Coordinates of C-alpha atoms and ligand atoms in Angstrom, one line a residue:
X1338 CA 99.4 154.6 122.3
X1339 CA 100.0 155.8 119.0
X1340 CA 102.2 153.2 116.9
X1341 CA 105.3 154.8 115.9
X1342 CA 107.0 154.6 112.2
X1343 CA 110.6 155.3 111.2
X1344 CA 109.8 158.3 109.5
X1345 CA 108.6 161.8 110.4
X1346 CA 105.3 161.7 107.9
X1347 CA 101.8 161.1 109.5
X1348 CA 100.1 158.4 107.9
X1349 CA 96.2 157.8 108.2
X1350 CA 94.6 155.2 111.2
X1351 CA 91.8 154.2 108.3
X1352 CA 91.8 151.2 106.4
X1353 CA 92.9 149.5 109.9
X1354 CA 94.1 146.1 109.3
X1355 CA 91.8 143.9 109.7
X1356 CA 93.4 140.3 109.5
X1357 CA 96.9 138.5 109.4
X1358 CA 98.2 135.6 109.0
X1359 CA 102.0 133.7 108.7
X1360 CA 103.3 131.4 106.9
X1361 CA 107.3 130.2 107.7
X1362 CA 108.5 132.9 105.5
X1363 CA 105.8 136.3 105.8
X1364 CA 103.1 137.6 107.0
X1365 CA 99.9 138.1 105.1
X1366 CA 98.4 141.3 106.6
X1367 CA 94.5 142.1 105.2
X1368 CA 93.2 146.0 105.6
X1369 CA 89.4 146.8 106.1
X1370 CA 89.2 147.8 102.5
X1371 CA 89.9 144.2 101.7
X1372 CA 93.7 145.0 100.3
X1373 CA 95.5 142.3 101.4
X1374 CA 99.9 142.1 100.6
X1375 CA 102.4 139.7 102.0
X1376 CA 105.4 141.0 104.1
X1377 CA 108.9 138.9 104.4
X1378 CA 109.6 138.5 108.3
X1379 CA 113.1 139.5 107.3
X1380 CA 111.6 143.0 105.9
X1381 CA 109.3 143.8 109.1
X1382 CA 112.0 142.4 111.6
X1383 CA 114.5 145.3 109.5
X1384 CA 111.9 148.0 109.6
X1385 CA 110.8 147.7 113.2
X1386 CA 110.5 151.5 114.6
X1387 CA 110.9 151.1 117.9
X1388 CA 113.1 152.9 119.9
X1389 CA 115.5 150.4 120.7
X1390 CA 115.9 149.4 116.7
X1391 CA 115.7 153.2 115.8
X1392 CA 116.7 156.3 117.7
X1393 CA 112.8 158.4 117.6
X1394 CA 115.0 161.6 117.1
X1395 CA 117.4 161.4 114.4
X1396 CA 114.5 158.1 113.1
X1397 CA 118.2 156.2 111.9
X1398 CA 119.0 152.8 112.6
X1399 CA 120.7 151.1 116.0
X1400 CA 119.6 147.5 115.0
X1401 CA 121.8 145.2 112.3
X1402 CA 119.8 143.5 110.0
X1403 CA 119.4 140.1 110.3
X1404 CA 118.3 138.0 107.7
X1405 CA 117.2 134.8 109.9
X1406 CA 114.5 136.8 111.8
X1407 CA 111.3 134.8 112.0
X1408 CA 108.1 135.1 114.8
X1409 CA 108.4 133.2 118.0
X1410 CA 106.4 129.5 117.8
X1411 CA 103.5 130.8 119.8
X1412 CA 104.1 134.2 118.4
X1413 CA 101.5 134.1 115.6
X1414 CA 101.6 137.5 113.9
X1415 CA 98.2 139.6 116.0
X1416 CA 96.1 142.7 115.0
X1417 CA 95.8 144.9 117.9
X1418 CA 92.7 147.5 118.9
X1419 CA 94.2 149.9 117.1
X1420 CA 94.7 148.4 113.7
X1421 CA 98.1 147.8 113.7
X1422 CA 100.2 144.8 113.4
X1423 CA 102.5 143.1 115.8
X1424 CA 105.0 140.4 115.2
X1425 CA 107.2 138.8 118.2
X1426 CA 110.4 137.9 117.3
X1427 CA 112.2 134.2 118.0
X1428 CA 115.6 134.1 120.5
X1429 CA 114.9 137.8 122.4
X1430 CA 110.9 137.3 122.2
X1431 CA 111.3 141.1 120.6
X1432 CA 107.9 143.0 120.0
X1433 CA 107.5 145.1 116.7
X1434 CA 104.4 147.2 115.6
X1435 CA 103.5 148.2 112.0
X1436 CA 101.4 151.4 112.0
X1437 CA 98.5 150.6 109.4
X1438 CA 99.1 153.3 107.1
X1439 CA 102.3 153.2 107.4
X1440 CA 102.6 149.5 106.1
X1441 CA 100.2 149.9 103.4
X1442 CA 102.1 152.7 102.0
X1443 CA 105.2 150.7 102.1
X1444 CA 103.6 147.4 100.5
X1445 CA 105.6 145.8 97.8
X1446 CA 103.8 142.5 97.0
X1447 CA 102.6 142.6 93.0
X1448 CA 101.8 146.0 91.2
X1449 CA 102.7 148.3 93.9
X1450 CA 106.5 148.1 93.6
X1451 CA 108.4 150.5 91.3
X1452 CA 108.2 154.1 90.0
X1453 CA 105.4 155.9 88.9
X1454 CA 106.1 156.2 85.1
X1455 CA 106.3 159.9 83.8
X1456 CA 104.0 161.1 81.6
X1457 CA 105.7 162.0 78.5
X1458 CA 104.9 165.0 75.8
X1459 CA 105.1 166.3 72.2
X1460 CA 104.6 169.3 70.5
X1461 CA 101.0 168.5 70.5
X1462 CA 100.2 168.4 73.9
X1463 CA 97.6 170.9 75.1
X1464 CA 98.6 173.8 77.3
X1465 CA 102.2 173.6 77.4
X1466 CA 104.4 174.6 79.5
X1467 CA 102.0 174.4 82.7
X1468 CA 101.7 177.8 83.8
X1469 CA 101.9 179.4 87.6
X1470 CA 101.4 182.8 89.0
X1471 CA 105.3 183.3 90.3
X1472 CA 104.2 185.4 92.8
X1473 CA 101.8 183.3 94.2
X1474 CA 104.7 180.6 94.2
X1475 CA 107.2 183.1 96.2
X1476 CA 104.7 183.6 99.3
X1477 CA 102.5 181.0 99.2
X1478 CA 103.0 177.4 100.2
X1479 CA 99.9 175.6 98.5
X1480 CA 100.8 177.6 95.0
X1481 CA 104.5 175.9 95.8
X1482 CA 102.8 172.5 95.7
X1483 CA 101.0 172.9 92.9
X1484 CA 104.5 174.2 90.2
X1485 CA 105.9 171.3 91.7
X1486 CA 104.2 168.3 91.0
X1487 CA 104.0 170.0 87.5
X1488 CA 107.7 170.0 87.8
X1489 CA 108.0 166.9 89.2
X1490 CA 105.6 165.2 86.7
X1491 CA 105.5 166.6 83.3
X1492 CA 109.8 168.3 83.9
X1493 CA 108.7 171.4 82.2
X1494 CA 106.4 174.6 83.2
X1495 CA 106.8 178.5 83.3
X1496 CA 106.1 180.7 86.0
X1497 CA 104.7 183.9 85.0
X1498 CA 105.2 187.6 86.8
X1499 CA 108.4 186.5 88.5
X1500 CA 109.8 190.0 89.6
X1501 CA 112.4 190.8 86.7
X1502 CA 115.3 192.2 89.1
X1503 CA 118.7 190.2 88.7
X1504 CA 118.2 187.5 91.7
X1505 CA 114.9 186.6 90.9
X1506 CA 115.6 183.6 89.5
X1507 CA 117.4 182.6 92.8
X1508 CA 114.6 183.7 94.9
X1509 CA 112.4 180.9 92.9
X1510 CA 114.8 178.5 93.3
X1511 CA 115.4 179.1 96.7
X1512 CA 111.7 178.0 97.2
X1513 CA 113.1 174.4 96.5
X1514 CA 116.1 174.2 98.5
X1515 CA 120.0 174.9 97.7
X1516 CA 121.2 176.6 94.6
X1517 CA 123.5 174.1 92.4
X1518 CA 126.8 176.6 92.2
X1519 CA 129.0 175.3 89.2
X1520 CA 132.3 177.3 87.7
X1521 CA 129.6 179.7 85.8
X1522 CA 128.4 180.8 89.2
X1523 CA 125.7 180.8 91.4
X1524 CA 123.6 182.8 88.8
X1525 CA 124.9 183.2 85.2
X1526 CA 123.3 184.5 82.2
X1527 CA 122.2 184.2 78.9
X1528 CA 123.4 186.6 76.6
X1529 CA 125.5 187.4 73.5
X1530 CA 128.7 188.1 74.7
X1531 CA 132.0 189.7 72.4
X1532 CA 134.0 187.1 74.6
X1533 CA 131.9 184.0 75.3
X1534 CA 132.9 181.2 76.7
X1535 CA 130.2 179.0 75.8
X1536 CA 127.8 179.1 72.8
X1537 CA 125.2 179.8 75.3
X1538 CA 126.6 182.9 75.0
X1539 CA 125.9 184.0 71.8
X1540 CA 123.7 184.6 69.4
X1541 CA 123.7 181.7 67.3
X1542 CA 121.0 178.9 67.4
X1543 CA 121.7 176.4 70.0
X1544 CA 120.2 172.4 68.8
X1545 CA 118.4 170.4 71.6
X1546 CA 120.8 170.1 74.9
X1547 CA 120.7 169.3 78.6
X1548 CA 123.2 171.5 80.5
X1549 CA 126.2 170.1 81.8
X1550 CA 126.7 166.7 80.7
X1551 CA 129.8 166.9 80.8
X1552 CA 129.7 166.8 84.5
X1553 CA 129.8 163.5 86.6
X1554 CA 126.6 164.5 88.0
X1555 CA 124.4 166.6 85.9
X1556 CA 122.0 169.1 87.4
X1557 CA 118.9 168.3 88.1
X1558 CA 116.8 171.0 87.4
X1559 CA 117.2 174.3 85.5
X1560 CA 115.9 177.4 85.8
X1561 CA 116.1 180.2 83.1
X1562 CA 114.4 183.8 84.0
X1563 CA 113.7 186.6 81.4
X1564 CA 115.1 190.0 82.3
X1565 CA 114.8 191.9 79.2
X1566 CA 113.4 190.6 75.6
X1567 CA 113.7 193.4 73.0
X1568 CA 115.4 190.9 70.8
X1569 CA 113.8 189.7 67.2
X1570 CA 114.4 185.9 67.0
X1571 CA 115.6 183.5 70.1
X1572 CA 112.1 181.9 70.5
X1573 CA 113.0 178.7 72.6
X1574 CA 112.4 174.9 71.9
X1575 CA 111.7 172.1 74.5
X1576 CA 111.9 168.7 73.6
X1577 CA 110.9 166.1 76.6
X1578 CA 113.8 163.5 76.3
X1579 CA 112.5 160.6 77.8
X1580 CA 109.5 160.9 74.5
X1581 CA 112.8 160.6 72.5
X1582 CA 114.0 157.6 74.0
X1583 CA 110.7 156.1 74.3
X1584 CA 110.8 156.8 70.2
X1585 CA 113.6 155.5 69.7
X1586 CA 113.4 152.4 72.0
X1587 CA 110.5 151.2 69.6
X1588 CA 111.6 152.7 66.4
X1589 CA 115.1 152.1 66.4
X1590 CA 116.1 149.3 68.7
X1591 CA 119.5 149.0 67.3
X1592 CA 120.5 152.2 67.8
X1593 CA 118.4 152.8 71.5
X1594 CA 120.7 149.6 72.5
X1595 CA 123.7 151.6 71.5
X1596 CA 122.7 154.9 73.1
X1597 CA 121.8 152.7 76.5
X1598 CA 125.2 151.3 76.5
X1599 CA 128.0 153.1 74.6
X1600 CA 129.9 155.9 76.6
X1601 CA 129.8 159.2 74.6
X1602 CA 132.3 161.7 76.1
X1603 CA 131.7 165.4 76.2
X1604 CA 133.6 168.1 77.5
X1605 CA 133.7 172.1 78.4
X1606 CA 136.8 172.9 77.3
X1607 CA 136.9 176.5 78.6
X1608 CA 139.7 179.2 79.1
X1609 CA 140.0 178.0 82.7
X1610 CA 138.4 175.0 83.6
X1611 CA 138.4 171.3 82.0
X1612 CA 135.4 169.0 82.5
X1613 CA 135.0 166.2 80.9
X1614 CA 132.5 163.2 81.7
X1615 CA 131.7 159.6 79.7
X1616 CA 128.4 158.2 79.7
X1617 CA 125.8 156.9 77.4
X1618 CA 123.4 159.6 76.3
X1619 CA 120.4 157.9 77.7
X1620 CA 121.2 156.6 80.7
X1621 CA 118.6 153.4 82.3
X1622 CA 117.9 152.8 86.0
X1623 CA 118.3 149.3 87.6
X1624 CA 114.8 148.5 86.2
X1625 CA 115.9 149.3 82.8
X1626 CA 114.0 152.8 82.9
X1627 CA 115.3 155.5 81.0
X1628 CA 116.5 157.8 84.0
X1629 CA 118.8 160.6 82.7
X1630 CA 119.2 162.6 79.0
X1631 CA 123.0 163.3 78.4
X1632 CA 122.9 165.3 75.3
X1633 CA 124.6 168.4 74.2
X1634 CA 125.7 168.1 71.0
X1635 CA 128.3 171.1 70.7
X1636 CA 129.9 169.6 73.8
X1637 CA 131.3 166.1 72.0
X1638 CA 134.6 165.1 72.9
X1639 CA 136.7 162.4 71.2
X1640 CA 135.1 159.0 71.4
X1641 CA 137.0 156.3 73.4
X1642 CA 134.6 153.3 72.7
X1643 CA 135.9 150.4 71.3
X1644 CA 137.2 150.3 68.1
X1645 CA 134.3 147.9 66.6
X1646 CA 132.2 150.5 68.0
X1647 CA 132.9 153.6 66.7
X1648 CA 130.5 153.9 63.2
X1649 CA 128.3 152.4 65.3
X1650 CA 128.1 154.8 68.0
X1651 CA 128.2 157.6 65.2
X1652 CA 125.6 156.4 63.9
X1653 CA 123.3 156.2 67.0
X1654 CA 123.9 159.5 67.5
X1655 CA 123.0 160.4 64.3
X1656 CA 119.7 159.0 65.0
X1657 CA 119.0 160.4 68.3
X1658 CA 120.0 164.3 66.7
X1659 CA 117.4 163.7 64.2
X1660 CA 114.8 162.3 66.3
X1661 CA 115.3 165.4 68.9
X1662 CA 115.3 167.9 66.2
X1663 CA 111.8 166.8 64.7
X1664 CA 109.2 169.7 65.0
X1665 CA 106.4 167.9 66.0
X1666 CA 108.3 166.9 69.2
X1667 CA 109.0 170.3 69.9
X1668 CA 107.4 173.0 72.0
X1669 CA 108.0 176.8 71.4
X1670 CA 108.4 179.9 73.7
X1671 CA 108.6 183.1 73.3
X1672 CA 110.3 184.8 75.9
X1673 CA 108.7 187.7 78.0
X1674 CA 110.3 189.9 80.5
X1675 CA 109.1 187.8 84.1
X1676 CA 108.7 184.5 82.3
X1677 CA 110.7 181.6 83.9
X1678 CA 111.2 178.1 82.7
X1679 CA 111.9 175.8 84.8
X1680 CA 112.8 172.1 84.1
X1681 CA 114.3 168.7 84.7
X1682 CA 118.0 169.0 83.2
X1683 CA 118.5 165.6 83.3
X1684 CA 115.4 165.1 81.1
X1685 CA 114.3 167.8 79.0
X1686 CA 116.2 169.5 76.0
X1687 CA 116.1 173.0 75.5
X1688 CA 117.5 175.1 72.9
X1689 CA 116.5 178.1 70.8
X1690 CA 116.5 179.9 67.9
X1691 CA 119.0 182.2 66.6
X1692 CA 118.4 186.0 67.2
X1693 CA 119.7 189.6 66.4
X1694 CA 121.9 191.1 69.4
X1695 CA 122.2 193.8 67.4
X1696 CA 118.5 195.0 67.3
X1697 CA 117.9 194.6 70.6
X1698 CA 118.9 192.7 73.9
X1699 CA 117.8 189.4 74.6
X1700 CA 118.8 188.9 78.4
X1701 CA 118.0 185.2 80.7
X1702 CA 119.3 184.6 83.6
X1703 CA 119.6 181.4 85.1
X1704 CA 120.4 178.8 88.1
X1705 CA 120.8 175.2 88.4
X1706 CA 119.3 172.7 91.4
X1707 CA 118.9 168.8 91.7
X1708 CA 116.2 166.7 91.2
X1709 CA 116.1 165.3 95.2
X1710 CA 115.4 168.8 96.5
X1711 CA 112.8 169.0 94.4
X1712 CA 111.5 165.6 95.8
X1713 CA 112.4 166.5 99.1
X1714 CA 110.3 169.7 99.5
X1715 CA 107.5 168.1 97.7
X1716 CA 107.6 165.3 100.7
X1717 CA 107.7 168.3 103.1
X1718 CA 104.9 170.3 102.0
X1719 CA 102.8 166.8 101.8
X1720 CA 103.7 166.2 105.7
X1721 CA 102.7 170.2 106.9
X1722 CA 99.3 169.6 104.7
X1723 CA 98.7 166.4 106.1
X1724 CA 99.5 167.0 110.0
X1725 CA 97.1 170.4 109.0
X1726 CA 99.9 172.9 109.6
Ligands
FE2_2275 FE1 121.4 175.4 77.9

């Protein structure tokens, strides 16, 4: 019988383990490879995936937690014939089975815990942005894969040939999973306009900015398709964020331990809408890993730090405008009708140059999505490629 898992992903039979042992606290399971990691008896009593701990079609929990789980006396943690573990439980003498693959991919003793750490770039990185055939990526699965681990990995790439036609951009992004809608719409575009109601929407130059921090939870991903390019000027400039952190974490630790801390408030203050959001511009996970750029410096709104703060804050932010408006971090497009940019929001700054709307029309149109569909249909594509389908 095949050991089940509480997920829907098929994980490989080979390495089987090979060995385990227990000590009054956790298993140590040993694969054919010779990998060996240590398991707490109150994580595998929590992640048991049978059917009475977890229903097999919805794969969510029935069974509490329960933090004083430890084996039976006689119930010596075995290897079965198949490679998999099973541990029997004190008090109800429950059985649980760990799928070998399943386990190894969910080890967490040592080096294997924590996330991968991205791989940051400057303006003298090779081959940037990666490049795709868009209309490979709009009918073919394995082309899909391939943009997004780009996306996923380095935040920025261009897709190339993406039918120019006003809902292009959402037929990309569609490829992902559901369209961010915000009070600029579904779509919205990038032009000069006699009646903006953001700079975005006109023709001046626009510094290095996420979009939407002003928002409690900024879009994740960003995608900006070229219509029409007959404008001189506008060539664009990406900046990858977390390289300006990183920069500023060992250049100026002063000021990276204000920008990791202070709240800096920024606001859309449009005709008919208000948003307004405080957070430090470079926002750390629980690990203390830079997770999310906030930075869109037309969008400042009156500081409310405290008052021994304030020139200090100022003065951070000083720093990081300089650092993510140095040319050597910085890498340039030109925009042609069918390009289309797409990148992490929450950690790439874009911006552009200023052009002339009145020699010619310089015409983007662009969408928003998150981060965890991105992840999620990256997870999905692995599990039809895997299971062969
Ligand atoms: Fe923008």
């Amino acid at each position: 019988m095949v050991t089940p898992t509480p997920d829907f992903v098929g994980y490989p039979e080979t390495p089987a383990i090979v060995a385990a042992t227990g000590t009054d606290r956790w298993v140590t399971v040993t694969w054919a490879d010779g990998l060996s990691a240590r398991f707490h008896h109150v994580w595998l009593r929590d992640n048991c995936a049978c059917a009475e701990c977890l229903l097999p079609l919805t794969k969510e929990q029935t069974f509490e937690l329960d933090p004083a789980a430890s084996p039976s006396l006689d119930g010596q943690p075995i290897v079965e014939a198949t490679g998999a573990l099973v541990v029997t439980w004190a008090g109800d003498r429950h059985r649980s089975a760990y799928h070998q693959g399943w386990l190894r991919a969910h080890r967490y003793d040592g080096a294997a815990v924590g996330a991968r750490a991205p791989v940051t770039w400057d303006g003298s990185t090779p081959d940037m942005p990666p490049t795709f055939d868009g209309t490979a990526v709009l009918r073919d699965d394995d082309a899909l894969r391939e943009w997004l681990v780009a996306l996923r990995d380095v935040g920025f790439t261009r897709l190339r040939d993406v039918p120019p036609r006003p809902g292009g951009v959402g037929e990309v992004a569609a490829r992902i999973g559901p369209i961010r809608e915000t009070n600029f719409g579904l779509l919205w575009d990038v032009r000069s306009e006699p009646e903006p109601v953001t700079n975005a929407n006109t023709d001046l130059a626009l510094p290095p900015h996420v979009d939407l921090c002003t928002r409690e939870y900024q879009p994740g991903l960003q995608f900006l398709h070229c219509i029409r390019n007959t404008a001189t000027g506008g060539r664009g400039r990406y900046v990858d964020g977390f390289r300006v952190a990183a920069i500023l974490a060992r250049d100026e630790p002063e000021h990276y331990a204000v920008l990791t801390t202070q709240p800096m408030a920024r606001a859309n203050r449009s005709r008919d809408s208000d948003y307004r959001w405080s957070v430090p511009p470079i926002v750390l996970d629980a690990r203390g890993a830079v997770a999310e750029i906030r930075w869109g410096n037309w969008l400042r709104a009156p500081l409310a730090v405290e008052f021994d703060q304030v020139e200090r804050v100022y003065a951070a932010a000083a720093c990081m405008t300089a650092v993510a408006a140095r040319d050597d971090l910085a890498v340039h497009v030109d925009w042609q009708a069918g390009d289309l940019l797409a990148f992490d929001n929450r950690r790439i700054l874009h911006g552009r140059d200023t052009f002339d709307s009145a020699g010619g029309q310089r015409f983007l149109r662009g969408c928003y999505g998150e981060r965890e569909e991105l992840h999620s249909r990256l997870r999905i594509l692995d599990r039809r490629i895997a299971s062969g389908r």
